[in-house]
Structure formats: C-alpha cells, structure tokens
Short mmCIF file of C-alpha atoms in Angstrom, two decimals:
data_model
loop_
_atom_site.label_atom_id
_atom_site.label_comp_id
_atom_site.label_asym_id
_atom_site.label_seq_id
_atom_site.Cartn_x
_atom_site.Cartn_y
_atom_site.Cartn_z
CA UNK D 3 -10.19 158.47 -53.87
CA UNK D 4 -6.92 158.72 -52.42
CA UNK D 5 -4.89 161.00 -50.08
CA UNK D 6 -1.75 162.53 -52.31
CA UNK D 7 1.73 162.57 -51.54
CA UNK D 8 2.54 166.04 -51.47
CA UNK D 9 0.18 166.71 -48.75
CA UNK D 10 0.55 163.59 -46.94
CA UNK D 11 4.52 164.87 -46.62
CA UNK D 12 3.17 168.45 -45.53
CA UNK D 13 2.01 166.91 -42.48
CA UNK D 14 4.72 164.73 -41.89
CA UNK D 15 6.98 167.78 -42.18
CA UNK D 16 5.02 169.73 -39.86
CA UNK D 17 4.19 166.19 -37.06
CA UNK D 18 7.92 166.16 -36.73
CA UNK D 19 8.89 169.52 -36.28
CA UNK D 20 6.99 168.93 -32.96
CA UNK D 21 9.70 166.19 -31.69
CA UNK D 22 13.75 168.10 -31.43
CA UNK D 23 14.62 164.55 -30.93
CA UNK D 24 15.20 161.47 -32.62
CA UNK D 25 12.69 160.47 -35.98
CA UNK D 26 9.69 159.73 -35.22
CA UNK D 27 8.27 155.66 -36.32
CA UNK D 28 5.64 156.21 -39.01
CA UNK D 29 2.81 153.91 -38.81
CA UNK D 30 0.02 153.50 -41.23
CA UNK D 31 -3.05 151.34 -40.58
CA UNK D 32 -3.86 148.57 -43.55
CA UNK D 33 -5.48 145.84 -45.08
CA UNK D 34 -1.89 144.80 -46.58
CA UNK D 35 0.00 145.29 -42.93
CA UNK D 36 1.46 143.03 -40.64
CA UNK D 37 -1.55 141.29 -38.41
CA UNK D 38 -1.00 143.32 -34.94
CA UNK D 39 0.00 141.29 -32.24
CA UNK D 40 1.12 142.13 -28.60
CA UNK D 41 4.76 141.90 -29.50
CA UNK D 42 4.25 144.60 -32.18
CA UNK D 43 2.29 147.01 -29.39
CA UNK D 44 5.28 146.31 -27.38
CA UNK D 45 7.35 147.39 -29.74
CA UNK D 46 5.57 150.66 -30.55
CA UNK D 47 5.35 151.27 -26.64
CA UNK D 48 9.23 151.55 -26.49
CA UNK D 49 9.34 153.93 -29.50
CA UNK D 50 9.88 157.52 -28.62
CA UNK D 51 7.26 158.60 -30.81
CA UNK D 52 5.06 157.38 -32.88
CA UNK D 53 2.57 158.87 -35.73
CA UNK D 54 -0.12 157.29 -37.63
CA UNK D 55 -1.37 158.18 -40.81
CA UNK D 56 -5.21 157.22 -41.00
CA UNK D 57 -6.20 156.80 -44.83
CA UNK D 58 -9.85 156.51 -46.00
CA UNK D 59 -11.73 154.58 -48.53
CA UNK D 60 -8.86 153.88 -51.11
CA UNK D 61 -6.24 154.78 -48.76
CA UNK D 62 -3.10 156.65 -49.31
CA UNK D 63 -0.73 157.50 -52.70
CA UNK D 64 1.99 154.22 -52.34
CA UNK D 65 4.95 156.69 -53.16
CA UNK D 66 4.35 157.76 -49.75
CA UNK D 67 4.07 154.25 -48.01
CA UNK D 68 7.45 153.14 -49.78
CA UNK D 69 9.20 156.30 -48.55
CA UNK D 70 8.35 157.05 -45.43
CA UNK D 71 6.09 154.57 -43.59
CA UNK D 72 7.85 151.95 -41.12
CA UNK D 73 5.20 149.74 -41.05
CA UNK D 74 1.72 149.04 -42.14
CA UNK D 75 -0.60 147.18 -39.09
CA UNK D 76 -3.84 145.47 -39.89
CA UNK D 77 -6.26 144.71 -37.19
CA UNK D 78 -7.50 142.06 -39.27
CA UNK D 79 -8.95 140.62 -42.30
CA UNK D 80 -11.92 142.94 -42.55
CA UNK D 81 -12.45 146.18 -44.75
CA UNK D 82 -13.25 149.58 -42.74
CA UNK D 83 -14.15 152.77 -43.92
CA UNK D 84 -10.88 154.37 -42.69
CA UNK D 85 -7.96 154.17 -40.18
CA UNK D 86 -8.99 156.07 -37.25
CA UNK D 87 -10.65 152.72 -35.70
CA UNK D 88 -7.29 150.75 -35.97
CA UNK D 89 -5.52 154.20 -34.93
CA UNK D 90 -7.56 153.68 -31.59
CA UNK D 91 -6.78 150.25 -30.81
CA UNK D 92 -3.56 150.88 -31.32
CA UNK D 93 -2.70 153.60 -28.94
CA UNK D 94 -5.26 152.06 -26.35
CA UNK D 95 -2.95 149.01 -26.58
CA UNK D 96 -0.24 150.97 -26.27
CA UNK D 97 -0.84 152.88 -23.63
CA UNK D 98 -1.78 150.23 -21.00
CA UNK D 99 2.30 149.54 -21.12
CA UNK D 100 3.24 152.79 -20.11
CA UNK D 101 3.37 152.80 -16.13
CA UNK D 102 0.81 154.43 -14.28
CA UNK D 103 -2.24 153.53 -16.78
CA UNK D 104 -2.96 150.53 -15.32
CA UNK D 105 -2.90 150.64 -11.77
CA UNK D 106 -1.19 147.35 -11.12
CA UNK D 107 1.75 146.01 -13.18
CA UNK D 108 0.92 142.74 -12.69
CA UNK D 109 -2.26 142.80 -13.92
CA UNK D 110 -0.87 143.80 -17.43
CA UNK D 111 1.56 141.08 -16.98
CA UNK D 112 -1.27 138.65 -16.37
CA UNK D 113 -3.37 139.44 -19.32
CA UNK D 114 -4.13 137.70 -22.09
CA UNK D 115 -1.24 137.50 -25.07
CA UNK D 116 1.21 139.35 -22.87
CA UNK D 117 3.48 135.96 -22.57
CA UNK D 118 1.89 134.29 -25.95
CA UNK D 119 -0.84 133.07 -23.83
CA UNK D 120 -4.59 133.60 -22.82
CA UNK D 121 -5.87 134.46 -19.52
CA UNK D 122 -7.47 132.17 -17.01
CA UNK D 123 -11.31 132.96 -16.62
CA UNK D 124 -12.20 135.41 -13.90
CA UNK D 125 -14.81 135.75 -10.83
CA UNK D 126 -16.18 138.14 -8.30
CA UNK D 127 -18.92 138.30 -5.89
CA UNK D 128 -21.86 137.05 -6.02
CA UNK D 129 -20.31 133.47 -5.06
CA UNK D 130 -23.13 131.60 -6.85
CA UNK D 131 -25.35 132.72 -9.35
CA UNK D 132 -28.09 131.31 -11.35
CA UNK D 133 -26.66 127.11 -10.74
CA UNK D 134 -23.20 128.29 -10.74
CA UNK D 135 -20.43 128.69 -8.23
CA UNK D 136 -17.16 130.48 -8.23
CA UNK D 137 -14.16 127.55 -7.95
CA UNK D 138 -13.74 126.79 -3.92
CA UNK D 139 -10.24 127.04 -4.47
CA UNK D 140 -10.48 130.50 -5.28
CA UNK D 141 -12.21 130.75 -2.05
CA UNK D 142 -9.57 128.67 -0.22
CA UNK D 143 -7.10 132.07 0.58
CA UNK D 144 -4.10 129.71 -0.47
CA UNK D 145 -1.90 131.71 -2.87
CA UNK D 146 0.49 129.11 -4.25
CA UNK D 147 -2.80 127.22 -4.94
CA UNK D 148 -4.36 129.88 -6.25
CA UNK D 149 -1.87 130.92 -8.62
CA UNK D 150 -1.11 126.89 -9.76
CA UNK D 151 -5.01 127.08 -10.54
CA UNK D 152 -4.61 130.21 -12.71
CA UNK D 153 -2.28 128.82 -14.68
CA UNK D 154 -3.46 126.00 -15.42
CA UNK D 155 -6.78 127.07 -16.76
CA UNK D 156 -4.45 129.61 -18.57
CA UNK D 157 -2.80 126.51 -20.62
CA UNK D 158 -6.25 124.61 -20.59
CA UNK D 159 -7.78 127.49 -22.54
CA UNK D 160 -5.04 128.48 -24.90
CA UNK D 161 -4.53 124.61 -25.84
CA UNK D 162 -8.21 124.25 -26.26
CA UNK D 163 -9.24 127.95 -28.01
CA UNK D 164 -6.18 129.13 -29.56
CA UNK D 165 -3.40 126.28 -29.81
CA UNK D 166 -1.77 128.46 -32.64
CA UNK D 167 -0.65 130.65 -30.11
CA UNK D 168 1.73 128.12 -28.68
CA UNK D 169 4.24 128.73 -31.36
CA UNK D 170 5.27 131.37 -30.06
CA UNK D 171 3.96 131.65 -26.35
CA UNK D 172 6.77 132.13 -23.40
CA UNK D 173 5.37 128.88 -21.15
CA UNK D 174 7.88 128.63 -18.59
CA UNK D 175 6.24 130.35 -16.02
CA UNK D 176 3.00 127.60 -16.73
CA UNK D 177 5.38 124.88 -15.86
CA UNK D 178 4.68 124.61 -12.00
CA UNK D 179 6.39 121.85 -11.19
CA UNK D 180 10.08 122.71 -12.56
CA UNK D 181 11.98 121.83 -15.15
CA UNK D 182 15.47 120.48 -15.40
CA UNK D 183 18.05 119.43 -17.99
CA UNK D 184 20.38 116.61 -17.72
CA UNK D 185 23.79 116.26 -20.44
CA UNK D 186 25.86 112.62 -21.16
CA UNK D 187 29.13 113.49 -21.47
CA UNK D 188 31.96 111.32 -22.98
CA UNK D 189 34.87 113.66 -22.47
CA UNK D 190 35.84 116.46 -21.44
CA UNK D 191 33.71 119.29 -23.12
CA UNK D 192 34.38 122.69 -23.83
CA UNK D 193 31.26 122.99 -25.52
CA UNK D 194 29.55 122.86 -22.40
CA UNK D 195 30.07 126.50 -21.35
CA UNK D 196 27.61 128.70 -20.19
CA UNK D 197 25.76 125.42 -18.93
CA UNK D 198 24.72 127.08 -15.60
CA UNK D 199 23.68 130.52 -16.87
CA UNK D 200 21.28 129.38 -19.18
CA UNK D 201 20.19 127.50 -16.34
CA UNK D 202 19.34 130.23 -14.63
CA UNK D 203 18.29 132.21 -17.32
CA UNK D 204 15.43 129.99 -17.78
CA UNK D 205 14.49 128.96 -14.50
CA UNK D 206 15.80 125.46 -14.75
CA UNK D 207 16.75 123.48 -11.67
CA UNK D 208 20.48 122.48 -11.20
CA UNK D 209 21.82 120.62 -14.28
CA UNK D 210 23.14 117.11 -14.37
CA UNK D 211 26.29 115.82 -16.02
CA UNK D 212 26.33 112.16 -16.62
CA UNK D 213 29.98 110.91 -16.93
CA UNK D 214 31.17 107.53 -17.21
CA UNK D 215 34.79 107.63 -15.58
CA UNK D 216 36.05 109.17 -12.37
CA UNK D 217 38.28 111.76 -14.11
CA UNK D 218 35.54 112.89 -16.38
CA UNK D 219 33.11 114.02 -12.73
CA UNK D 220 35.69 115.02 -11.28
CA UNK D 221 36.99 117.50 -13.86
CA UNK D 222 32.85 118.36 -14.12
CA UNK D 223 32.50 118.88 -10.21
CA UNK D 224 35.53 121.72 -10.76
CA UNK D 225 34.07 122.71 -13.90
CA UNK D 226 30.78 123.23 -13.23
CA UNK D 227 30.42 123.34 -9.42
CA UNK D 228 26.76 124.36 -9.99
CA UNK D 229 25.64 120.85 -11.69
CA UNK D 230 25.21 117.46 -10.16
CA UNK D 231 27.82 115.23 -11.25
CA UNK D 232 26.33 111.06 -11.50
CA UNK D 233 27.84 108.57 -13.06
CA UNK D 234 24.87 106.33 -14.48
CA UNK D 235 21.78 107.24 -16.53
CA UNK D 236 19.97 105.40 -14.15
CA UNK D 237 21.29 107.68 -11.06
CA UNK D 238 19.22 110.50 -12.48
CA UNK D 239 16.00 109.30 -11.72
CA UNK D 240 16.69 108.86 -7.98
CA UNK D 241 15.64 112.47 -8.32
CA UNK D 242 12.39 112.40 -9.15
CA UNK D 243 8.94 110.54 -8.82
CA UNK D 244 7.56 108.95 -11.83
CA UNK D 245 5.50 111.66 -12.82
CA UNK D 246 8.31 113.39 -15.09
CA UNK D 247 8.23 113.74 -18.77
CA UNK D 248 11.18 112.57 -20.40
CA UNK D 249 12.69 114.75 -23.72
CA UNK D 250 15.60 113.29 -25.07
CA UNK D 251 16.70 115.89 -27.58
CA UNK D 252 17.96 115.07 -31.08
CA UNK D 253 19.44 118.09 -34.05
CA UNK D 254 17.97 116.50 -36.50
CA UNK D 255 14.83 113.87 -37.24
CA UNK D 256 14.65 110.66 -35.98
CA UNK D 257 12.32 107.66 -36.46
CA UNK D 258 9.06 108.71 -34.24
CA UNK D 259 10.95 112.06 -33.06
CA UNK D 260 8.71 114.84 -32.44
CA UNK D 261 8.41 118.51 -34.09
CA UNK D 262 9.98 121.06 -31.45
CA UNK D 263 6.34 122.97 -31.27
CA UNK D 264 4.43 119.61 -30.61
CA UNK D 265 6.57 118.33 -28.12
CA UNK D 266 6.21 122.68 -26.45
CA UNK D 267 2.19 121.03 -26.55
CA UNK D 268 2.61 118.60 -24.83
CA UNK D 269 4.63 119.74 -22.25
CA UNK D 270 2.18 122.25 -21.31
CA UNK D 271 -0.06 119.51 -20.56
CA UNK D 272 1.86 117.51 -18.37
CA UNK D 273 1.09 117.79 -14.97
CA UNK D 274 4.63 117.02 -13.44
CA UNK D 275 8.44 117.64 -13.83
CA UNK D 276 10.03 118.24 -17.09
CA UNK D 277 13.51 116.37 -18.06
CA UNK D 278 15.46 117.50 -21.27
CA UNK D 279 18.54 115.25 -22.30
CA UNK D 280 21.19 115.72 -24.36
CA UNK D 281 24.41 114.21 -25.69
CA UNK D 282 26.70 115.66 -27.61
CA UNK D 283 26.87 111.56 -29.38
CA UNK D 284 23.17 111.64 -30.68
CA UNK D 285 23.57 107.88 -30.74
CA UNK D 286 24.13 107.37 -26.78
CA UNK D 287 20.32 109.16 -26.66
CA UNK D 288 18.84 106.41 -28.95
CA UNK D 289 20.82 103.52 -27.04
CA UNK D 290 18.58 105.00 -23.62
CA UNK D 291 16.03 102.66 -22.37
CA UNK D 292 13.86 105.13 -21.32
CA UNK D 293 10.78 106.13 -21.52
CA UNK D 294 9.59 109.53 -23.62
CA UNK D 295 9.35 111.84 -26.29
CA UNK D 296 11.86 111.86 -28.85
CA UNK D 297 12.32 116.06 -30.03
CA UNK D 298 14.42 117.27 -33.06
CA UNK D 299 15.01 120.59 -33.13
CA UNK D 300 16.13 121.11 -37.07
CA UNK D 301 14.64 119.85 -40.24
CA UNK D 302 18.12 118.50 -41.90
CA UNK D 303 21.72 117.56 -40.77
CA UNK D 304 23.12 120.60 -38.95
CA UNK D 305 26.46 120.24 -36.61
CA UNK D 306 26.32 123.05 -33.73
CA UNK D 307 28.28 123.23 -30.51
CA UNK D 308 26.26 121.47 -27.96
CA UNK D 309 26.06 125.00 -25.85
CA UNK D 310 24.90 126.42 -28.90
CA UNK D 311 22.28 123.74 -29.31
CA UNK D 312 20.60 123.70 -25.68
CA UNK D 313 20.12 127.53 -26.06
CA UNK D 314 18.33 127.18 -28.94
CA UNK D 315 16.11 124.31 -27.76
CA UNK D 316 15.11 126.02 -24.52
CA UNK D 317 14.36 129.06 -26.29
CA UNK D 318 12.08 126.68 -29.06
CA UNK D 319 10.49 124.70 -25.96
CA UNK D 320 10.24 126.90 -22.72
CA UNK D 321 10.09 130.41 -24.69
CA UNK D 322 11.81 133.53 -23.02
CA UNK D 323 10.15 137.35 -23.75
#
C-alpha cells in the first residue's frame, strides 16, 4: 500500500501556493534517510519553510522521492507504522531554535548535542535524598567553579557514554585551561599568514614563533606583532607549568603518531594547558626532545601551505560550529 504520485504532487502544488516566496525544502521521514542529528535540525531551523510528507505502511511512490524530496530523515533503525511520529520530533526539535521557545538561549546552547557533546547531569532541591547529595560545589555560589564543574562532567560523560560523538563534537569551549600553538620557523615565511586570526578565531592564546637568528624575530616581531617571538625550543616552556600536553603536529604518519580524532580524546581528558607545534620542516619536530603526543593529520604524503595546514588541524582537534 502506497501513497501515488499524482496525488502526492496535488498537495505539494497546493502546500506551496501557501508560501509567495522562495521553494519550500521538502522533507520526507524514512527508514532509508539520513540518521537525524542536531546539525541537520539546525539546518531545517534556518530554512524558510519546510514541509513533510508523512507516508504509511509501505510509504510513498519513489518517482516522487527522486523528484521532489530534499531529503529523507530517519529517527532511527526501527520500523513505525507511519511518519507523523518522526514528523513530531522533528518540528519539536526544530522549534526549540527559534527564539522565544525556550525562554533562555543559553539553556539551548547548553544542551545535550548542541556542540557535539552531552550535557552534564543536573540537580535541584531537595539537597539530599534517599543517601544522596547534590555536589557541594554546586552549592559553593562560585560561578567559574561552577561552570569548570559542568564541563567537565560534560566530557566525562560523552567520553564514557557516547565517545563516537567526539568525531565530530566542537570541544573548545571544554578546554578550561587554554590552549596555545607554538610554530619553528627557519626563514622567513609567507605561509604564515593569517597566524593571529585563526588565533582568535579559536580562542587560542597568543602564538609563538620560534626562530633561530636575530633577523628571522625580528622580521616576526614586525610581522606578527601579536605572537611571542623566542629564540629556543626550550624558551617556550618558561610559559607554562608542567601540567601541559604537548602535540607536535605531523601531515602525514609517523612511527607512534597518533590519529587526529584520538589525539581530540585525549585532549579532552587532560586536565591542563594544551600546546600544538608545528614546523613547516617536519623533521625539526622529530629532532624535539620533548615530551608528547605525536598527531598526523592526513593518511598519505600531502604538501599544503603551513597556514593552510594549522587551519585544518584546529578545525580536526578543537572543532568550531
């Protein structure tokens, strides 16, 4: 038992006649769709409109998927009598992203899958009940305490009940105790721009420049006013304590180097500063007698600018919705 074509395009016809704008994005709930996600609600939220075709038991003629559905969403792998259940989920998801639904934005921002990640567990009054106690620091009135706390349980939960997610979670913000990026630089580097915007971009700290000769920092200091000029490796680590997680950064694989998502793992569970290095000569990272985790950010030999390359491993590691 299907729903035919013909009709099927009657009501299109007549849903769209509705909007004197642009086309409307045609959804159609199914077994065979995409697995919805928060980036595809997201998506829908910022359409201008939306309709969705609810089939039932065998579903809908194909003709009509091929020509005029954008995409088919399944709410997973389960079998339902019909579409109006995924149809619901769908536009209750959607909804709490339009202002106004939910009273506070932050509390959408906060909740689960919104950056990637789950949502630290939650309390109210009473304090204790039945053997157990709401966290004292919840109880302490210290924000920035607070707010370390929630994130943290945040990562402990998502690496513990759904590391898959950290693929493609945006973990910056559940890095509390900064991150920065540090580049050894043999000559003068054009390849270098942008440095200080991605920076920013990503909420990194200033960046370092490691040069071995006096012309080379002081062409950096004009350069790139914004980044700390040193002139030995072992200057860099005047700036922090020992609790800081080394990630030299490689393009390709090498011996005991790290996949890009692992290494995104484990910096989530480091309780301390984060330090990326680079070089545009791979060979100078290897040389480093340094402690840490070696990264590579492609599976085979591929040259790309060293500006080119950072973006791409922040983006990999840190995330950025």
């Amino acid at each position: 038992m299907l729903f035919a074509a013909p009709q099927l395009k009657d009501a299109l016809d007549f849903a769209q006649s509705k909007f004197e704008t642009s086309k409307p994005f045609v959804i159609f709930p199914s077994p065979q769709g995409a697995l919805v996600s928060q980036e595809i609600i997201e998506s829908l939220a910022k359409q201008e409109h939306v309709i969705i075709f609810c089939g039932h038991y065998e579903g809908i003629d194909e003709r009509f998927i091929e020509k005029y559905v954008d995409l088919e969403i399944s709410i997973g792998d389960c079998v339902l009598t019909g579409g109006e259940i995924p149809a619901m989920l769908i536009v209750d998801a959607m909804s709490r992203l339009v202002p106004g639904v939910v009273g506070k934005n932050k509390a959408v921002i906060e909740d689960s899958f919104y950056r990637g990640m789950l949502d630290n567990p939650n309390y109210t009054r009473p304090f204790s009940w039945e053997g157990l106690d709401v966290p004292e620091i919840l109880l302490s009135g210290n924000e920035k305490e607070i707010s370390k706390w929630r994130r943290n349980e945040a990562v402990n939960r998502t690496l513990t009940r759904r590391p898959d997610l950290i693929s493609r979670a945006s973990i910056r913000e559940y890095i509390s105790d900064g991150v920065n990026l540090a580049v050894i630089v043999e000559y003068e580097n054009e390849n270098l721009s942008g440095l200080n915007d991605m920076c920013k971009a990503y909420d990194l700290a200033r960046p370092f420049l490691i040069a071995k000769t006096r012309e080379l920092r002081e062409a950096f200091k004009s350069s790139y006013p914004e980044a700390k000029v040193l002139g030995q490796i072992e200057k860099l680590y005047e700036n922090f304590n020992d609790n800081v997680l080394v990630v030299k950064v490689f393009r390709e694989p090498r011996k005991n180097s790290l996949h890009s998502l692992e290494v995104k793992r484990r910096c989530l569970e480091h309780k301390g500063k984060i330090l990326f290095v680079f070089s545009e000569n791979e060979s100078r990272l290897e040389e480093l007698n340094i402690e840490g985790l070696l990264c590579y950010i492609y599976s085979e030999k591929i040259n790309v600018p060293l500006n080119v390359m950072i973006g791409i491993t922040l983006d990999r590691l840190l995330g950025k919705r």
